């Protein structure tokens, strides 16, 4: 059963990274201008999606100090910016509610 759970997580992350609805998974403004890539991208998305309870990854960014930011839009339209430290631990999560407009 443990192997099945691991396969489900990897499959979900792969789908989130490769699917067109995953949104832009490249660097945005304010950071180092470098995208999060490879294993770091998968790990950052996994941690952020687990923290937010799911949604759509709309942006990822490698910060100047080597930390990560992942923006997730939840099904209700609210956006959560999840900041991860060097060890991929959630350092901060800021929720921006959808105004409905």
mmCIF file of N, CA and C in Angstrom, residues 18-92:
data_model
loop_
_atom_site.group_PDB
_atom_site.id
_atom_site.type_symbol
_atom_site.label_atom_id
_atom_site.label_comp_id
_atom_site.label_asym_id
_atom_site.label_seq_id
_atom_site.Cartn_x
_atom_site.Cartn_y
_atom_site.Cartn_z
ATOM 1 N N UNK A 18 3.293 18.677 -16.150
ATOM 2 C CA UNK A 18 3.247 18.521 -17.591
ATOM 3 C C UNK A 18 1.949 18.975 -18.240
ATOM 4 N N UNK A 19 0.878 19.080 -17.486
ATOM 5 C CA UNK A 19 -0.399 19.371 -18.114
ATOM 6 C C UNK A 19 -0.538 20.852 -18.445
ATOM 7 N N UNK A 20 -1.312 21.172 -19.481
ATOM 8 C CA UNK A 20 -1.486 22.569 -19.855
ATOM 9 C C UNK A 20 -2.203 23.395 -18.796
ATOM 10 N N UNK A 21 -3.034 22.779 -17.962
ATOM 11 C CA UNK A 21 -3.745 23.536 -16.934
ATOM 12 C C UNK A 21 -2.878 23.835 -15.736
ATOM 13 N N UNK A 22 -1.628 23.385 -15.743
ATOM 14 C CA UNK A 22 -0.731 23.650 -14.614
ATOM 15 C C UNK A 22 -0.282 25.101 -14.595
ATOM 16 N N UNK A 23 -0.549 25.832 -15.647
ATOM 17 C CA UNK A 23 -0.184 27.244 -15.671
ATOM 18 C C UNK A 23 1.291 27.420 -15.944
ATOM 19 N N UNK A 24 1.755 28.649 -15.832
ATOM 20 C CA UNK A 24 3.164 28.940 -16.082
ATOM 21 C C UNK A 24 4.006 28.493 -14.918
ATOM 22 N N UNK A 25 4.952 27.638 -15.167
ATOM 23 C CA UNK A 25 5.844 27.202 -14.094
ATOM 24 C C UNK A 25 7.241 27.734 -14.353
ATOM 25 N N UNK A 26 7.301 29.007 -14.701
ATOM 26 C CA UNK A 26 8.579 29.659 -14.917
ATOM 27 C C UNK A 26 8.698 30.837 -13.971
ATOM 28 N N UNK A 27 9.837 31.460 -13.984
ATOM 29 C CA UNK A 27 10.067 32.585 -13.075
ATOM 30 C C UNK A 27 9.177 33.761 -13.424
ATOM 31 N N UNK A 28 8.796 34.488 -12.407
ATOM 32 C CA UNK A 28 8.017 35.702 -12.598
ATOM 33 C C UNK A 28 8.885 36.910 -12.287
ATOM 34 N N UNK A 29 8.259 38.014 -11.864
ATOM 35 C CA UNK A 29 8.979 39.258 -11.564
ATOM 36 C C UNK A 29 9.819 39.151 -10.316
ATOM 37 N N UNK A 30 10.404 40.055 -9.755
ATOM 38 C CA UNK A 30 11.040 40.187 -8.471
ATOM 39 C C UNK A 30 12.101 39.213 -8.027
ATOM 40 N N UNK A 31 12.226 38.034 -8.623
ATOM 41 C CA UNK A 31 13.208 37.077 -8.160
ATOM 42 C C UNK A 31 14.484 37.168 -8.960
ATOM 43 N N UNK A 32 15.207 36.074 -9.020
ATOM 44 C CA UNK A 32 16.490 36.060 -9.712
ATOM 45 C C UNK A 32 16.330 35.982 -11.212
ATOM 46 N N UNK A 33 15.108 35.757 -11.690
ATOM 47 C CA UNK A 33 14.883 35.604 -13.113
ATOM 48 C C UNK A 33 15.117 34.191 -13.585
ATOM 49 N N UNK A 34 15.440 33.278 -12.683
ATOM 50 C CA UNK A 34 15.662 31.889 -13.042
ATOM 51 C C UNK A 34 14.453 31.047 -12.663
ATOM 52 N N UNK A 35 14.072 30.136 -13.545
ATOM 53 C CA UNK A 35 12.966 29.252 -13.190
ATOM 54 C C UNK A 35 13.434 28.181 -12.208
ATOM 55 N N UNK A 36 12.506 27.645 -11.475
ATOM 56 C CA UNK A 36 12.797 26.464 -10.665
ATOM 57 C C UNK A 36 12.766 25.304 -11.654
ATOM 58 N N UNK A 37 13.761 24.440 -11.617
ATOM 59 C CA UNK A 37 13.841 23.370 -12.603
ATOM 60 C C UNK A 37 14.030 22.008 -11.955
ATOM 61 N N UNK A 38 13.820 20.988 -12.761
ATOM 62 C CA UNK A 38 14.120 19.605 -12.448
ATOM 63 C C UNK A 38 13.488 19.139 -11.135
ATOM 64 N N UNK A 39 14.283 18.493 -10.319
ATOM 65 C CA UNK A 39 13.806 17.918 -9.064
ATOM 66 C C UNK A 39 13.306 19.004 -8.117
ATOM 67 N N UNK A 40 13.965 20.160 -8.110
ATOM 68 C CA UNK A 40 13.542 21.256 -7.234
ATOM 69 C C UNK A 40 12.135 21.721 -7.599
ATOM 70 N N UNK A 41 11.811 21.768 -8.890
ATOM 71 C CA UNK A 41 10.470 22.169 -9.322
ATOM 72 C C UNK A 41 9.429 21.178 -8.830
ATOM 73 N N UNK A 42 9.692 19.905 -9.008
ATOM 74 C CA UNK A 42 8.746 18.874 -8.569
ATOM 75 C C UNK A 42 8.566 18.929 -7.059
ATOM 76 N N UNK A 43 9.651 19.084 -6.339
ATOM 77 C CA UNK A 43 9.574 19.129 -4.870
ATOM 78 C C UNK A 43 8.826 20.369 -4.385
ATOM 79 N N UNK A 44 9.125 21.530 -4.987
ATOM 80 C CA UNK A 44 8.451 22.774 -4.593
ATOM 81 C C UNK A 44 6.952 22.690 -4.866
ATOM 82 N N UNK A 45 6.581 22.166 -6.024
ATOM 83 C CA UNK A 45 5.158 22.032 -6.358
ATOM 84 C C UNK A 45 4.468 21.060 -5.412
ATOM 85 N N UNK A 46 5.126 19.944 -5.115
ATOM 86 C CA UNK A 46 4.542 18.950 -4.212
ATOM 87 C C UNK A 46 4.265 19.547 -2.839
ATOM 88 N N UNK A 47 5.238 20.266 -2.292
ATOM 89 C CA UNK A 47 5.079 20.865 -0.964
ATOM 90 C C UNK A 47 3.974 21.924 -0.987
ATOM 91 N N UNK A 48 3.978 22.784 -2.003
ATOM 92 C CA UNK A 48 2.976 23.849 -2.083
ATOM 93 C C UNK A 48 1.575 23.285 -2.256
ATOM 94 N N UNK A 49 1.421 22.286 -3.115
ATOM 95 C CA UNK A 49 0.099 21.696 -3.341
ATOM 96 C C UNK A 49 -0.396 20.974 -2.086
ATOM 97 N N UNK A 50 0.503 20.322 -1.371
ATOM 98 C CA UNK A 50 0.120 19.669 -0.122
ATOM 99 C C UNK A 50 -0.315 20.715 0.899
ATOM 100 N N UNK A 51 0.413 21.804 0.981
ATOM 101 C CA UNK A 51 0.100 22.858 1.942
ATOM 102 C C UNK A 51 -1.243 23.528 1.635
ATOM 103 N N UNK A 52 -1.527 23.763 0.356
ATOM 104 C CA UNK A 52 -2.760 24.466 -0.026
ATOM 105 C C UNK A 52 -3.956 23.542 -0.173
ATOM 106 N N UNK A 53 -3.718 22.245 -0.205
ATOM 107 C CA UNK A 53 -4.811 21.309 -0.388
ATOM 108 C C UNK A 53 -5.208 21.138 -1.851
ATOM 109 N N UNK A 54 -4.326 21.541 -2.753
ATOM 110 C CA UNK A 54 -4.580 21.368 -4.180
ATOM 111 C C UNK A 54 -4.867 22.677 -4.865
ATOM 112 N N UNK A 55 -5.101 22.595 -6.149
ATOM 113 C CA UNK A 55 -5.359 23.767 -6.967
ATOM 114 C C UNK A 55 -4.555 23.709 -8.241
ATOM 115 N N UNK A 56 -4.274 24.865 -8.804
ATOM 116 C CA UNK A 56 -3.536 24.990 -10.062
ATOM 117 C C UNK A 56 -2.303 25.852 -9.824
ATOM 118 N N UNK A 57 -1.128 25.319 -10.139
ATOM 119 C CA UNK A 57 0.098 26.101 -10.009
ATOM 120 C C UNK A 57 0.114 27.118 -11.137
ATOM 121 N N UNK A 58 0.186 28.395 -10.790
ATOM 122 C CA UNK A 58 0.156 29.441 -11.798
ATOM 123 C C UNK A 58 1.501 30.116 -11.986
ATOM 124 N N UNK A 59 2.417 29.961 -11.027
ATOM 125 C CA UNK A 59 3.741 30.564 -11.167
ATOM 126 C C UNK A 59 4.696 29.940 -10.166
ATOM 127 N N UNK A 60 5.937 29.771 -10.588
ATOM 128 C CA UNK A 60 7.005 29.374 -9.664
ATOM 129 C C UNK A 60 8.175 30.316 -9.878
ATOM 130 N N UNK A 61 8.960 30.504 -8.830
ATOM 131 C CA UNK A 61 10.063 31.458 -8.941
ATOM 132 C C UNK A 61 11.177 31.100 -7.971
ATOM 133 N N UNK A 62 12.397 31.161 -8.467
ATOM 134 C CA UNK A 62 13.580 31.023 -7.642
ATOM 135 C C UNK A 62 13.979 32.419 -7.187
ATOM 136 N N UNK A 63 14.023 32.629 -5.886
ATOM 137 C CA UNK A 63 14.364 33.941 -5.328
ATOM 138 C C UNK A 63 15.875 34.158 -5.345
ATOM 139 N N UNK A 64 16.292 35.409 -5.199
ATOM 140 C CA UNK A 64 17.715 35.763 -5.186
ATOM 141 C C UNK A 64 18.503 35.038 -4.099
ATOM 142 N N UNK A 65 17.850 34.755 -2.973
ATOM 143 C CA UNK A 65 18.544 34.090 -1.864
ATOM 144 C C UNK A 65 18.501 32.563 -1.961
ATOM 145 N N UNK A 66 17.984 32.038 -3.073
ATOM 146 C CA UNK A 66 17.951 30.597 -3.284
ATOM 147 C C UNK A 66 16.722 29.912 -2.717
ATOM 148 N N UNK A 67 15.773 30.678 -2.195
ATOM 149 C CA UNK A 67 14.524 30.100 -1.715
ATOM 150 C C UNK A 67 13.527 30.072 -2.878
ATOM 151 N N UNK A 68 12.360 29.493 -2.639
ATOM 152 C CA UNK A 68 11.402 29.261 -3.709
ATOM 153 C C UNK A 68 10.051 29.879 -3.387
ATOM 154 N N UNK A 69 9.336 30.291 -4.428
ATOM 155 C CA UNK A 69 7.951 30.729 -4.279
ATOM 156 C C UNK A 69 7.103 30.002 -5.301
ATOM 157 N N UNK A 70 5.956 29.528 -4.850
ATOM 158 C CA UNK A 70 5.012 28.844 -5.715
ATOM 159 C C UNK A 70 3.653 29.489 -5.505
ATOM 160 N N UNK A 71 3.028 29.928 -6.592
ATOM 161 C CA UNK A 71 1.692 30.514 -6.517
ATOM 162 C C UNK A 71 0.680 29.465 -6.962
ATOM 163 N N UNK A 72 -0.329 29.256 -6.122
ATOM 164 C CA UNK A 72 -1.369 28.269 -6.394
ATOM 165 C C UNK A 72 -2.722 28.965 -6.396
ATOM 166 N N UNK A 73 -3.519 28.705 -7.421
ATOM 167 C CA UNK A 73 -4.899 29.189 -7.459
ATOM 168 C C UNK A 73 -5.792 28.022 -7.071
ATOM 169 N N UNK A 74 -6.538 28.199 -6.003
ATOM 170 C CA UNK A 74 -7.451 27.167 -5.520
ATOM 171 C C UNK A 74 -8.707 27.124 -6.379
ATOM 172 N N UNK A 75 -9.459 26.020 -6.314
ATOM 173 C CA UNK A 75 -10.704 25.917 -7.091
ATOM 174 C C UNK A 75 -11.711 27.042 -6.803
ATOM 175 N N UNK A 76 -11.662 27.627 -5.593
ATOM 176 C CA UNK A 76 -12.591 28.716 -5.257
ATOM 177 C C UNK A 76 -12.128 30.060 -5.805
ATOM 178 N N UNK A 77 -10.972 30.077 -6.504
ATOM 179 C CA UNK A 77 -10.458 31.299 -7.100
ATOM 180 C C UNK A 77 -9.460 32.047 -6.236
ATOM 181 N N UNK A 78 -9.334 31.685 -4.964
ATOM 182 C CA UNK A 78 -8.359 32.362 -4.111
ATOM 183 C C UNK A 78 -6.950 31.943 -4.519
ATOM 184 N N UNK A 79 -6.015 32.845 -4.325
ATOM 185 C CA UNK A 79 -4.624 32.578 -4.665
ATOM 186 C C UNK A 79 -3.791 32.503 -3.397
ATOM 187 N N UNK A 80 -2.871 31.553 -3.384
ATOM 188 C CA UNK A 80 -1.976 31.382 -2.248
ATOM 189 C C UNK A 80 -0.551 31.428 -2.767
ATOM 190 N N UNK A 81 0.246 32.330 -2.199
ATOM 191 C CA UNK A 81 1.668 32.395 -2.522
ATOM 192 C C UNK A 81 2.413 31.685 -1.401
ATOM 193 N N UNK A 82 3.024 30.564 -1.737
ATOM 194 C CA UNK A 82 3.720 29.740 -0.758
ATOM 195 C C UNK A 82 5.224 29.972 -0.905
ATOM 196 N N UNK A 83 5.864 30.421 0.172
ATOM 197 C CA UNK A 83 7.309 30.629 0.190
ATOM 198 C C UNK A 83 7.954 29.450 0.897
ATOM 199 N N UNK A 84 8.968 28.876 0.249
ATOM 200 C CA UNK A 84 9.669 27.713 0.788
ATOM 201 C C UNK A 84 11.120 28.074 1.075
ATOM 202 N N UNK A 85 11.648 27.565 2.188
ATOM 203 C CA UNK A 85 13.053 27.822 2.503
ATOM 204 C C UNK A 85 13.951 26.877 1.704
ATOM 205 N N UNK A 86 15.237 26.912 1.964
ATOM 206 C CA UNK A 86 16.207 26.091 1.229
ATOM 207 C C UNK A 86 15.935 24.598 1.362
ATOM 208 N N UNK A 87 15.314 24.192 2.471
ATOM 209 C CA UNK A 87 15.004 22.783 2.716
ATOM 210 C C UNK A 87 13.608 22.393 2.273
ATOM 211 N N UNK A 88 12.948 23.264 1.507
ATOM 212 C CA UNK A 88 11.593 23.056 1.006
ATOM 213 C C UNK A 88 10.556 22.976 2.124
ATOM 214 N N UNK A 89 10.802 23.681 3.207
ATOM 215 C CA UNK A 89 9.833 23.817 4.281
ATOM 216 C C UNK A 89 9.039 25.094 4.037
ATOM 217 N N UNK A 90 7.746 25.072 4.354
ATOM 218 C CA UNK A 90 6.926 26.268 4.171
ATOM 219 C C UNK A 90 7.358 27.324 5.171
ATOM 220 N N UNK A 91 7.842 28.449 4.655
ATOM 221 C CA UNK A 91 8.265 29.560 5.501
ATOM 222 C C UNK A 91 7.128 30.551 5.700
ATOM 223 N N UNK A 92 6.267 30.669 4.668
ATOM 224 C CA UNK A 92 5.155 31.618 4.719
ATOM 225 C C UNK A 92 4.161 31.227 3.629
#
